[in-house]
mmCIF file with all atom_site columns, C-alpha atoms in Angstrom:
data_model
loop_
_atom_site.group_PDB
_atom_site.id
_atom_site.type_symbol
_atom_site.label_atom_id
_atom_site.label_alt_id
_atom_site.label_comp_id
_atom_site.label_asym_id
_atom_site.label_entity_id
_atom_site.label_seq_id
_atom_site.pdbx_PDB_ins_code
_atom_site.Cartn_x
_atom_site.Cartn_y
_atom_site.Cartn_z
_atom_site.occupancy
_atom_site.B_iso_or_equiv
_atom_site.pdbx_formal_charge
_atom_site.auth_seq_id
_atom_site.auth_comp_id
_atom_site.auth_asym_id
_atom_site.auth_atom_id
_atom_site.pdbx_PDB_model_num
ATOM 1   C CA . UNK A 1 1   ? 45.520 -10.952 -55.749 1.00 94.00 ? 1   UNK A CA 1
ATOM 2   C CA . UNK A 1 2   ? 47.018 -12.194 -52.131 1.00 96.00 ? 2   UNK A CA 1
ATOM 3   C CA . UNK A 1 3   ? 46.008 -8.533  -50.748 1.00 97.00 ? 3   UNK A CA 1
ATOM 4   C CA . UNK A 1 4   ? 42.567 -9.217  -51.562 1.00 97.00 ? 4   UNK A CA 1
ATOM 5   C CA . UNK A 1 5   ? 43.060 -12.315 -49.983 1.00 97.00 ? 5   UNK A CA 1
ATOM 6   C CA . UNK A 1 6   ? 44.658 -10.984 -46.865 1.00 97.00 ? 6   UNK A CA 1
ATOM 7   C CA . UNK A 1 7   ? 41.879 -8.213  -46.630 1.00 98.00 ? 7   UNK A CA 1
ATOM 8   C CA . UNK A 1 8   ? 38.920 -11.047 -46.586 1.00 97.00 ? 8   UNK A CA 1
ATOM 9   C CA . UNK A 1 9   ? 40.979 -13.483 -44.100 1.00 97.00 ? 9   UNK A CA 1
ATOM 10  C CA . UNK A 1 10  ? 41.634 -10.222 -41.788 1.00 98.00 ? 10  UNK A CA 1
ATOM 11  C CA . UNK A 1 11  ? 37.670 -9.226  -41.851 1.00 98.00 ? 11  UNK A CA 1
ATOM 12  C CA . UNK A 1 12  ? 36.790 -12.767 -41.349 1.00 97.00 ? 12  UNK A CA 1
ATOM 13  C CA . UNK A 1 13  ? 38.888 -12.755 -37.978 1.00 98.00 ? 13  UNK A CA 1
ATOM 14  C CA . UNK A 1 14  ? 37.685 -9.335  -37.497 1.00 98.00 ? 14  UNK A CA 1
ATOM 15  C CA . UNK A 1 15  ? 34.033 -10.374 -37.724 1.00 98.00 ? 15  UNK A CA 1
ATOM 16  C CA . UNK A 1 16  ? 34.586 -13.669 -35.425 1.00 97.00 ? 16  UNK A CA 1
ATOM 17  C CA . UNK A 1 17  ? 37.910 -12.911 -33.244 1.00 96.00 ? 17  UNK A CA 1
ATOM 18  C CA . UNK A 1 18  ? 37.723 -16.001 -30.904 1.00 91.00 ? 18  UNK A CA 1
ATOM 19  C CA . UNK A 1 19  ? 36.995 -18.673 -33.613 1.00 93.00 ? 19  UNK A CA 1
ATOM 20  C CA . UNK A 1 20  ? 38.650 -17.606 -36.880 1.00 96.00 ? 20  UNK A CA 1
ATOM 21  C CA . UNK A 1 21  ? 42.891 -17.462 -36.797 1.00 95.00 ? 21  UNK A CA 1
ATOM 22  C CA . UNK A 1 22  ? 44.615 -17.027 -40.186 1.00 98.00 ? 22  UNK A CA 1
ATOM 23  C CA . UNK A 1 23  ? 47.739 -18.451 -41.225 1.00 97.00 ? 23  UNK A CA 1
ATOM 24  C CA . UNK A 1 24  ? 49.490 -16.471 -43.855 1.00 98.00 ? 24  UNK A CA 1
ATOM 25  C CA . UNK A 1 25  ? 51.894 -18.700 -46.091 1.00 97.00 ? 25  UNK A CA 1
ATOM 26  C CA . UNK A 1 26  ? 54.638 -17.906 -48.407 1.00 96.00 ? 26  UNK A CA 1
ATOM 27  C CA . UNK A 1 27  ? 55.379 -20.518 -51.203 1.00 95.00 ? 27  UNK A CA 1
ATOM 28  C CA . UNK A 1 28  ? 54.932 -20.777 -55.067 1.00 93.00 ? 28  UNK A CA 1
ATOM 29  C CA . UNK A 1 29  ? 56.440 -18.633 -57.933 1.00 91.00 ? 29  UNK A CA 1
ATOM 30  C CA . UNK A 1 30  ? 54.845 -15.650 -56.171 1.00 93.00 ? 30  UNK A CA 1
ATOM 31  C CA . UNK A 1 31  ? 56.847 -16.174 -53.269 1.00 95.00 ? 31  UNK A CA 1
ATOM 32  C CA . UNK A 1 32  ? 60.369 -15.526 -54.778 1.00 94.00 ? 32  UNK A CA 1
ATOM 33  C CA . UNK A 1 33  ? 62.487 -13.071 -52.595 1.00 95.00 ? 33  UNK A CA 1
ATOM 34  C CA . UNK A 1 34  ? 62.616 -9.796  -54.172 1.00 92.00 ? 34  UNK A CA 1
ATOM 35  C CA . UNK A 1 35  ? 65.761 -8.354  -52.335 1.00 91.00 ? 35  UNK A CA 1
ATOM 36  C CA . UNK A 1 36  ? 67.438 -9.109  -49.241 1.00 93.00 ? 36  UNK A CA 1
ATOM 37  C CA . UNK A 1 37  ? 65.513 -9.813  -46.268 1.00 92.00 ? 37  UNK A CA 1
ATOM 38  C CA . UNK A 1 38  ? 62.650 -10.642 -48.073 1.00 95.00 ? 38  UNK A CA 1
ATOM 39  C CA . UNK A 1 39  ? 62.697 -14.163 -48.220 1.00 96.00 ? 39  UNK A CA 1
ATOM 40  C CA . UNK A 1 40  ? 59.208 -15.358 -46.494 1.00 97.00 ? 40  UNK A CA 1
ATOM 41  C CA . UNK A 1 41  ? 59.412 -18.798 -47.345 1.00 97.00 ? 41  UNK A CA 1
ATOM 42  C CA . UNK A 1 42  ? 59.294 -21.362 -44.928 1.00 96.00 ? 42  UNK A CA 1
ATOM 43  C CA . UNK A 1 43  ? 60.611 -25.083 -44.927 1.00 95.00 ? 43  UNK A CA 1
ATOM 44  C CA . UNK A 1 44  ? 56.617 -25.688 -44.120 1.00 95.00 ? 44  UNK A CA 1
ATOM 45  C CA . UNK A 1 45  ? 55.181 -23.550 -47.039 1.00 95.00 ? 45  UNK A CA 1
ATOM 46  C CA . UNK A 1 46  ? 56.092 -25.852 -49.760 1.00 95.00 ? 46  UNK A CA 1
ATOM 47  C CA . UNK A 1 47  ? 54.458 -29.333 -48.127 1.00 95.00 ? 47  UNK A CA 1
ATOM 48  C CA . UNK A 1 48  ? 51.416 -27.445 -46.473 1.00 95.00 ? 48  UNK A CA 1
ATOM 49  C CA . UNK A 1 49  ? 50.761 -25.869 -49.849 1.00 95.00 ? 49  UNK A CA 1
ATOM 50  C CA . UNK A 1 50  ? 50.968 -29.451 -51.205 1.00 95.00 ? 50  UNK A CA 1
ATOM 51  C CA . UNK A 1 51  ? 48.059 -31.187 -49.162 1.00 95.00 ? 51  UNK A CA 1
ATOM 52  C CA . UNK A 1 52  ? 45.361 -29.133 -50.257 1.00 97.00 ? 52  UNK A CA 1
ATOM 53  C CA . UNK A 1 53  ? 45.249 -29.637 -54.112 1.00 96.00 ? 53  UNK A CA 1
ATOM 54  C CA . UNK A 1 54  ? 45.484 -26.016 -54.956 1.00 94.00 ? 54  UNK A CA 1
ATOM 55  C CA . UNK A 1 55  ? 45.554 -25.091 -58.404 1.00 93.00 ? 55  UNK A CA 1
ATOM 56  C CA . UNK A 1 56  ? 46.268 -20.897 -58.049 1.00 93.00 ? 56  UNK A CA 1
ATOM 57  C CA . UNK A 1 57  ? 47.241 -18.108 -55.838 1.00 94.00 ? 57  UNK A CA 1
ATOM 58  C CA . UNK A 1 58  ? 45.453 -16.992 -53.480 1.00 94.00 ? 58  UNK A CA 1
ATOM 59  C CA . UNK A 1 59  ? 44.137 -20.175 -51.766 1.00 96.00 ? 59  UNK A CA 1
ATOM 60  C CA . UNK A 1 60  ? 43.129 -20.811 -48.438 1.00 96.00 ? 60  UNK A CA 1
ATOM 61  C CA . UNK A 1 61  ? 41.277 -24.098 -46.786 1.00 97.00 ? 61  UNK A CA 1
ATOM 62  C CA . UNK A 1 62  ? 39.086 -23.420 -43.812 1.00 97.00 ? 62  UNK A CA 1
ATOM 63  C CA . UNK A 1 63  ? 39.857 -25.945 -41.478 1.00 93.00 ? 63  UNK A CA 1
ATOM 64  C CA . UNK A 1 64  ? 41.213 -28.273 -43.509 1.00 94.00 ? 64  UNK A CA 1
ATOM 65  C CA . UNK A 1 65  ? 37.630 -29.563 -44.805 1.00 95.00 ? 65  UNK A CA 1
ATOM 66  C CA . UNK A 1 66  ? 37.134 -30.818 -47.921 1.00 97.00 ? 66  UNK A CA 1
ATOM 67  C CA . UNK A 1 67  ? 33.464 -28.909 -48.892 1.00 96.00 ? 67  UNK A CA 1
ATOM 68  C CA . UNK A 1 68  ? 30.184 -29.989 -50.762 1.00 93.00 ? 68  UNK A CA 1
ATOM 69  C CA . UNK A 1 69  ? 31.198 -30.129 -54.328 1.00 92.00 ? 69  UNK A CA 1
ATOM 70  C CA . UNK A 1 70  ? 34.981 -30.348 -54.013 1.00 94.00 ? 70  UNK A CA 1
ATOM 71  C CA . UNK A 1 71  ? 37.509 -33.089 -53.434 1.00 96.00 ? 71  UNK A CA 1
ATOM 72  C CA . UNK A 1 72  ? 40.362 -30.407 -52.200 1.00 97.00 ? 72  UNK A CA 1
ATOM 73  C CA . UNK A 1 73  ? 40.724 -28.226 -49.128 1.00 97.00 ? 73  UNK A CA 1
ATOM 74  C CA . UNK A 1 74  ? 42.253 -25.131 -51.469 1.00 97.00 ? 74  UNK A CA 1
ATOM 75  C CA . UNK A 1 75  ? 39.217 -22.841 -52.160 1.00 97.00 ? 75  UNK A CA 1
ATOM 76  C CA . UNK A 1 76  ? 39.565 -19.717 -53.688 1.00 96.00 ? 76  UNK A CA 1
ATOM 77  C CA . UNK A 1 77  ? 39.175 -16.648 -51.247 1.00 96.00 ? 77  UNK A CA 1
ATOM 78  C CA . UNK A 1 78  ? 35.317 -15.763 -52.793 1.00 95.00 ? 78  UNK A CA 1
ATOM 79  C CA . UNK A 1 79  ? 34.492 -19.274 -50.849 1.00 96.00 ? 79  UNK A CA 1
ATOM 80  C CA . UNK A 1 80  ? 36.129 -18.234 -47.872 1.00 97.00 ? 80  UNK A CA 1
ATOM 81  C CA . UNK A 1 81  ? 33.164 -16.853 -46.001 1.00 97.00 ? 81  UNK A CA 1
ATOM 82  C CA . UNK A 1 82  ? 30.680 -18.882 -46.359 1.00 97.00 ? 82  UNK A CA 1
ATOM 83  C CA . UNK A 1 83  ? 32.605 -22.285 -45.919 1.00 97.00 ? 83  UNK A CA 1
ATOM 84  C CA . UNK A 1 84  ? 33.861 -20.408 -42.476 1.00 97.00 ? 84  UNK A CA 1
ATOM 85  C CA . UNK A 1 85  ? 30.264 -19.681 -41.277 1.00 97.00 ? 85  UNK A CA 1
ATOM 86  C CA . UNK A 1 86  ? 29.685 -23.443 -42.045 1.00 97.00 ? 86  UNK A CA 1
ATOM 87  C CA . UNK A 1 87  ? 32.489 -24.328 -39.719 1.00 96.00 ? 87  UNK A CA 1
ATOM 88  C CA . UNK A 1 88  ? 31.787 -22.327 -37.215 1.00 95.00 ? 88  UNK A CA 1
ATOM 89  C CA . UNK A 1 89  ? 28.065 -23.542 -36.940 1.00 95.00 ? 89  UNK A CA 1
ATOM 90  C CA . UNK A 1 90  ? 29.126 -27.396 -36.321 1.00 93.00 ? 90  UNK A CA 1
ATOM 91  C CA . UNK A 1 91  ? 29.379 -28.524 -33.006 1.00 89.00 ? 91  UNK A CA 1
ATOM 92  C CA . UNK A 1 92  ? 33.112 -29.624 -31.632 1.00 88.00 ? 92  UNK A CA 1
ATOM 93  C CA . UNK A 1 93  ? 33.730 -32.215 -29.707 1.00 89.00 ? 93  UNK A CA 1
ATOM 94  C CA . UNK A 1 94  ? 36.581 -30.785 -28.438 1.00 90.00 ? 94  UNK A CA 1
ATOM 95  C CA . UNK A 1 95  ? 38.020 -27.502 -26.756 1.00 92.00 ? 95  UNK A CA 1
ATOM 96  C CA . UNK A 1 96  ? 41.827 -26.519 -27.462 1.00 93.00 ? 96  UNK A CA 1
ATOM 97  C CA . UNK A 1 97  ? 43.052 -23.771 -25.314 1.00 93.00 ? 97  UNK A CA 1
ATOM 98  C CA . UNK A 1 98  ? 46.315 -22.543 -25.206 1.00 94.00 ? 98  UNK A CA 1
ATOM 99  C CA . UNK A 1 99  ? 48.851 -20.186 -23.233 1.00 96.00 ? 99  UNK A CA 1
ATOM 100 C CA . UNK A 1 100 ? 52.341 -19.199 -24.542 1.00 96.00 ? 100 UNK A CA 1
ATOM 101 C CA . UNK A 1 101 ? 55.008 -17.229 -22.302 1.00 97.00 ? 101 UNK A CA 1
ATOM 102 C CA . UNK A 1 102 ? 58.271 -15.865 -23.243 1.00 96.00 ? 102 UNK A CA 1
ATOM 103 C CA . UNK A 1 103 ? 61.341 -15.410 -21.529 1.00 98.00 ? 103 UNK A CA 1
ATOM 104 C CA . UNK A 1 104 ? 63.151 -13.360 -23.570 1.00 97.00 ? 104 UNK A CA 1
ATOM 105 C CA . UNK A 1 105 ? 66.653 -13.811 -21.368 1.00 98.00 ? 105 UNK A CA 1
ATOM 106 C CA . UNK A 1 106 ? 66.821 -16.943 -22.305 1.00 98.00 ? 106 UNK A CA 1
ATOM 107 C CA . UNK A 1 107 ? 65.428 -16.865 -25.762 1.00 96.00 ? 107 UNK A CA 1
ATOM 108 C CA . UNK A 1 108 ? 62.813 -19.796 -24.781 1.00 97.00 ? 108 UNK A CA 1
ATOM 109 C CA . UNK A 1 109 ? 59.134 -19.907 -26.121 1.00 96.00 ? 109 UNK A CA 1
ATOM 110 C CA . UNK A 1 110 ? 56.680 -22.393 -23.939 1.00 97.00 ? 110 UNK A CA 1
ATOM 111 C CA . UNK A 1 111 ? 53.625 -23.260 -24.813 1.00 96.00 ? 111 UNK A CA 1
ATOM 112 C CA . UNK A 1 112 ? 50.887 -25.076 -22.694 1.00 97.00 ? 112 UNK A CA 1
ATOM 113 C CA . UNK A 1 113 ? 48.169 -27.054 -24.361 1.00 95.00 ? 113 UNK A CA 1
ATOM 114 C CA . UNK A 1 114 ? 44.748 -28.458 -22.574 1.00 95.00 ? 114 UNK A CA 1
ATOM 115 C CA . UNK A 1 115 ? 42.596 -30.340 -24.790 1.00 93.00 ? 115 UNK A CA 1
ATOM 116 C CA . UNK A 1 116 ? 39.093 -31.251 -23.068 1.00 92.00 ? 116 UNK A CA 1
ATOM 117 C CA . UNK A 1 117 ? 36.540 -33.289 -24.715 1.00 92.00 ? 117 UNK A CA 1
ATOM 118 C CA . UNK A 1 118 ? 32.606 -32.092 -25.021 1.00 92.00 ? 118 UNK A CA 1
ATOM 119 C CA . UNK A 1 119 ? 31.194 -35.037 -26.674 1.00 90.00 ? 119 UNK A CA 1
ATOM 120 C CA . UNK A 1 120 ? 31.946 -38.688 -28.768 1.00 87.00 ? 120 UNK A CA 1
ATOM 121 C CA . UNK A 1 121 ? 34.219 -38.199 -31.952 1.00 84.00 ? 121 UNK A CA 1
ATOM 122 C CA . UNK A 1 122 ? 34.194 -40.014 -35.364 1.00 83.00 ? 122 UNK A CA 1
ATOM 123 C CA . UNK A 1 123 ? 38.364 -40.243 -35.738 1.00 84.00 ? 123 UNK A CA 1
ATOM 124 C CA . UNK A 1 124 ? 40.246 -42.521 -33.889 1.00 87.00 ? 124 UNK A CA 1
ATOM 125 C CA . UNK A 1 125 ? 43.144 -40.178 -34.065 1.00 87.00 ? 125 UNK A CA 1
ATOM 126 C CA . UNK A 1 126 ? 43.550 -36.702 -33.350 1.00 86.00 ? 126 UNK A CA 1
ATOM 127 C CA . UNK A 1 127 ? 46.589 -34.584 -34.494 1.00 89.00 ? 127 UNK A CA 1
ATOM 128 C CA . UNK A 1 128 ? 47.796 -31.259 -33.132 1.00 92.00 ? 128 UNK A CA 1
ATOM 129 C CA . UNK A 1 129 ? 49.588 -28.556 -35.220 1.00 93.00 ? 129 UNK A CA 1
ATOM 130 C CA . UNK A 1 130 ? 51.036 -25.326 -33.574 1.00 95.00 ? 130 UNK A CA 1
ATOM 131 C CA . UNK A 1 131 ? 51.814 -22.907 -35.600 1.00 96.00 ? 131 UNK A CA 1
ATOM 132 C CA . UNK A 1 132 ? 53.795 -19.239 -35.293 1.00 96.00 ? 132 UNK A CA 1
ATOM 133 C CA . UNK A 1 133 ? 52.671 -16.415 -37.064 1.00 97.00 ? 133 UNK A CA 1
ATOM 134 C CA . UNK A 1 134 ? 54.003 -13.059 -37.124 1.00 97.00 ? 134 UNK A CA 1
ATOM 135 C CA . UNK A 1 135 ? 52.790 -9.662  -37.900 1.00 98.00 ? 135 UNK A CA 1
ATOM 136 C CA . UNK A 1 136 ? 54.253 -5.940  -39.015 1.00 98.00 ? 136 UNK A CA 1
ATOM 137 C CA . UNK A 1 137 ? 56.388 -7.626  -41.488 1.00 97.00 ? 137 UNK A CA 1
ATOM 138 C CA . UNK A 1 138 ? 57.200 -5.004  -43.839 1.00 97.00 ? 138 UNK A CA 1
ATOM 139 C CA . UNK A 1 139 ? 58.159 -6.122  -46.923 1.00 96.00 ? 139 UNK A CA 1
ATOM 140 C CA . UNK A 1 140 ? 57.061 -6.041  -51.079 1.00 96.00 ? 140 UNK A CA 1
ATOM 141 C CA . UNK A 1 141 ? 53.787 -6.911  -52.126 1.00 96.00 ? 141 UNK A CA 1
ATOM 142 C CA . UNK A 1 142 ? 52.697 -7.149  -55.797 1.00 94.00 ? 142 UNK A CA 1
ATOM 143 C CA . UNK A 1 143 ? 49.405 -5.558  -56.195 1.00 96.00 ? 143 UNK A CA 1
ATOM 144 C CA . UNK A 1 144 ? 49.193 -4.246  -51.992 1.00 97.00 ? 144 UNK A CA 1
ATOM 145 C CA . UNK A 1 145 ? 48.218 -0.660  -53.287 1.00 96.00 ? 145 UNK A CA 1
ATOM 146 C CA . UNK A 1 146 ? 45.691 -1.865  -55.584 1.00 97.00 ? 146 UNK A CA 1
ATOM 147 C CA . UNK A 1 147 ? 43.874 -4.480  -53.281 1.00 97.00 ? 147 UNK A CA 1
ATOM 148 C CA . UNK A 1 148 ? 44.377 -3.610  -50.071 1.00 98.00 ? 148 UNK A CA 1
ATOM 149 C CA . UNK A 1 149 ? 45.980 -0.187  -49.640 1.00 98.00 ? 149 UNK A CA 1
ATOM 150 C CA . UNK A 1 150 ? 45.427 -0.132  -45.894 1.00 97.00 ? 150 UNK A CA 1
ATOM 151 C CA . UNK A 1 151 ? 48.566 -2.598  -45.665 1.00 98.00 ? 151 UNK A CA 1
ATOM 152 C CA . UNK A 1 152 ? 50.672 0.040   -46.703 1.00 98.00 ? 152 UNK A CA 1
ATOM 153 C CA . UNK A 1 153 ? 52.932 1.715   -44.729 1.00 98.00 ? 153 UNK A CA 1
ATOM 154 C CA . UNK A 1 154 ? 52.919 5.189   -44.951 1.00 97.00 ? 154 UNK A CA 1
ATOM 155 C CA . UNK A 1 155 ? 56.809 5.686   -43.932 1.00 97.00 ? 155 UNK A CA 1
ATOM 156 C CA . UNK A 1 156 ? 58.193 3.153   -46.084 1.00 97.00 ? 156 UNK A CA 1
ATOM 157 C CA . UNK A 1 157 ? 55.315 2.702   -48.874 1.00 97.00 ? 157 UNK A CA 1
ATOM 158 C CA . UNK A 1 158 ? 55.955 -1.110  -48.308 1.00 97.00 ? 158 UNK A CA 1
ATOM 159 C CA . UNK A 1 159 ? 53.318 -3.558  -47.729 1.00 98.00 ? 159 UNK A CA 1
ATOM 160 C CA . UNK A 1 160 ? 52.667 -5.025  -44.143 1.00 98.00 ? 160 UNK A CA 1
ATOM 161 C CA . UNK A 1 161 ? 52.201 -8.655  -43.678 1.00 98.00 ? 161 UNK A CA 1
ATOM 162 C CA . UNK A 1 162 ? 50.507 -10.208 -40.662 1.00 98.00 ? 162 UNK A CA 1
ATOM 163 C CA . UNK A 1 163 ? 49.547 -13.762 -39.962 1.00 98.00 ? 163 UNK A CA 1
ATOM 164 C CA . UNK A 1 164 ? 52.817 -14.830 -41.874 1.00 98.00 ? 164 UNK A CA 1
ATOM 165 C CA . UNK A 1 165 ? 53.602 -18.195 -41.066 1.00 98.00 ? 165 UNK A CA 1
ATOM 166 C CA . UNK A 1 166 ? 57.319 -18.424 -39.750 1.00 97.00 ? 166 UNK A CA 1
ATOM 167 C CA . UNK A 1 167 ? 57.283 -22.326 -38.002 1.00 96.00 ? 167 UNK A CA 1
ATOM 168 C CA . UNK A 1 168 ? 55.638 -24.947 -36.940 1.00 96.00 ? 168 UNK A CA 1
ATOM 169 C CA . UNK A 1 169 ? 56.493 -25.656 -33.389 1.00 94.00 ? 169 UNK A CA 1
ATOM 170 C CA . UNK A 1 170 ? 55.062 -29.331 -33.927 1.00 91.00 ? 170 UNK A CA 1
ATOM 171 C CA . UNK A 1 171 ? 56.768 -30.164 -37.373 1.00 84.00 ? 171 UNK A CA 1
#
């Protein structure tokens, strides 16, 4: 079912491009390698999957908020919509913005973060987690056909993955 998933997380962030960014990640007994190259795993997968109490595949947690009825951040992806309109209707008290350049001669990703304030807070700590993602990954996909056929790559008949998690640039 992680095409279905996929196709709701990609029409969320189609429906709302400036304030809903996915993060695709590979871990669990559905993430085994199936042949070379397609190992998707990440040493981040494992531990990330580990904080949010999920009990099956797919799962996703919108923001990391634990919802109204729950005492998790893993929802399954029928919840994913309407705890994401809920998100994006609070008010932030804070505005991340980011730029990332590339020189490719020297092989060196930089990435500039400004974090501005809009109003009072109730933490008295604030954490920071950049992530890389990666799209066109072609690769298998158990059920791709089935749930999300547009994923498939004509040429190849495998399954293209986008938003796939490949490091965290913060740890």
């Amino acid at each position: 079912y992680c095409p279905d998933g996929h196709k709701i997380g990609q029409q969320l962030h189609d429906a709302n491009p400036n304030d809903v960014f996915l993060i695709n990640i590979h871990t669990g007994g559905y993430a085994n390698p199936q042949g070379t190259g397609t190992d998707f795993n990440t040493s981040f997968g494992a531990a990330l999957a580990g904080q949010t109490g999920l009990t099956g595949y797919p799962s996703g947690t919108v923001n990391r908020h634990v919802f109204s009825g729950s005492t998790t951040t893993a929802q399954s992806r029928t919840s994913w919509s309407s705890s994401s309109s809920t998100i994006r209707n609070e008010v932030s008290p804070v505005n991340v913005g980011l730029q990332a350049s590339v020189d490719m001669a020297s092989n060196t990703l930089t990435v500039d973060v400004e974090v501005y304030y809009t109003g009072s807070q109730t933490v008295s700590t604030n954490s920071l987690n950049i992530a890389i993602v990666q799209n066109g990954i072609l690769g298998p996909q158990t059920g791709g056909a089935t749930y999300n056929p547009t994923a498939i790559d004509p040429s190849t008949g495998l399954y293209t993955h986008n938003h796939m998690l490949r490091t965290m640039l913060t740890g």
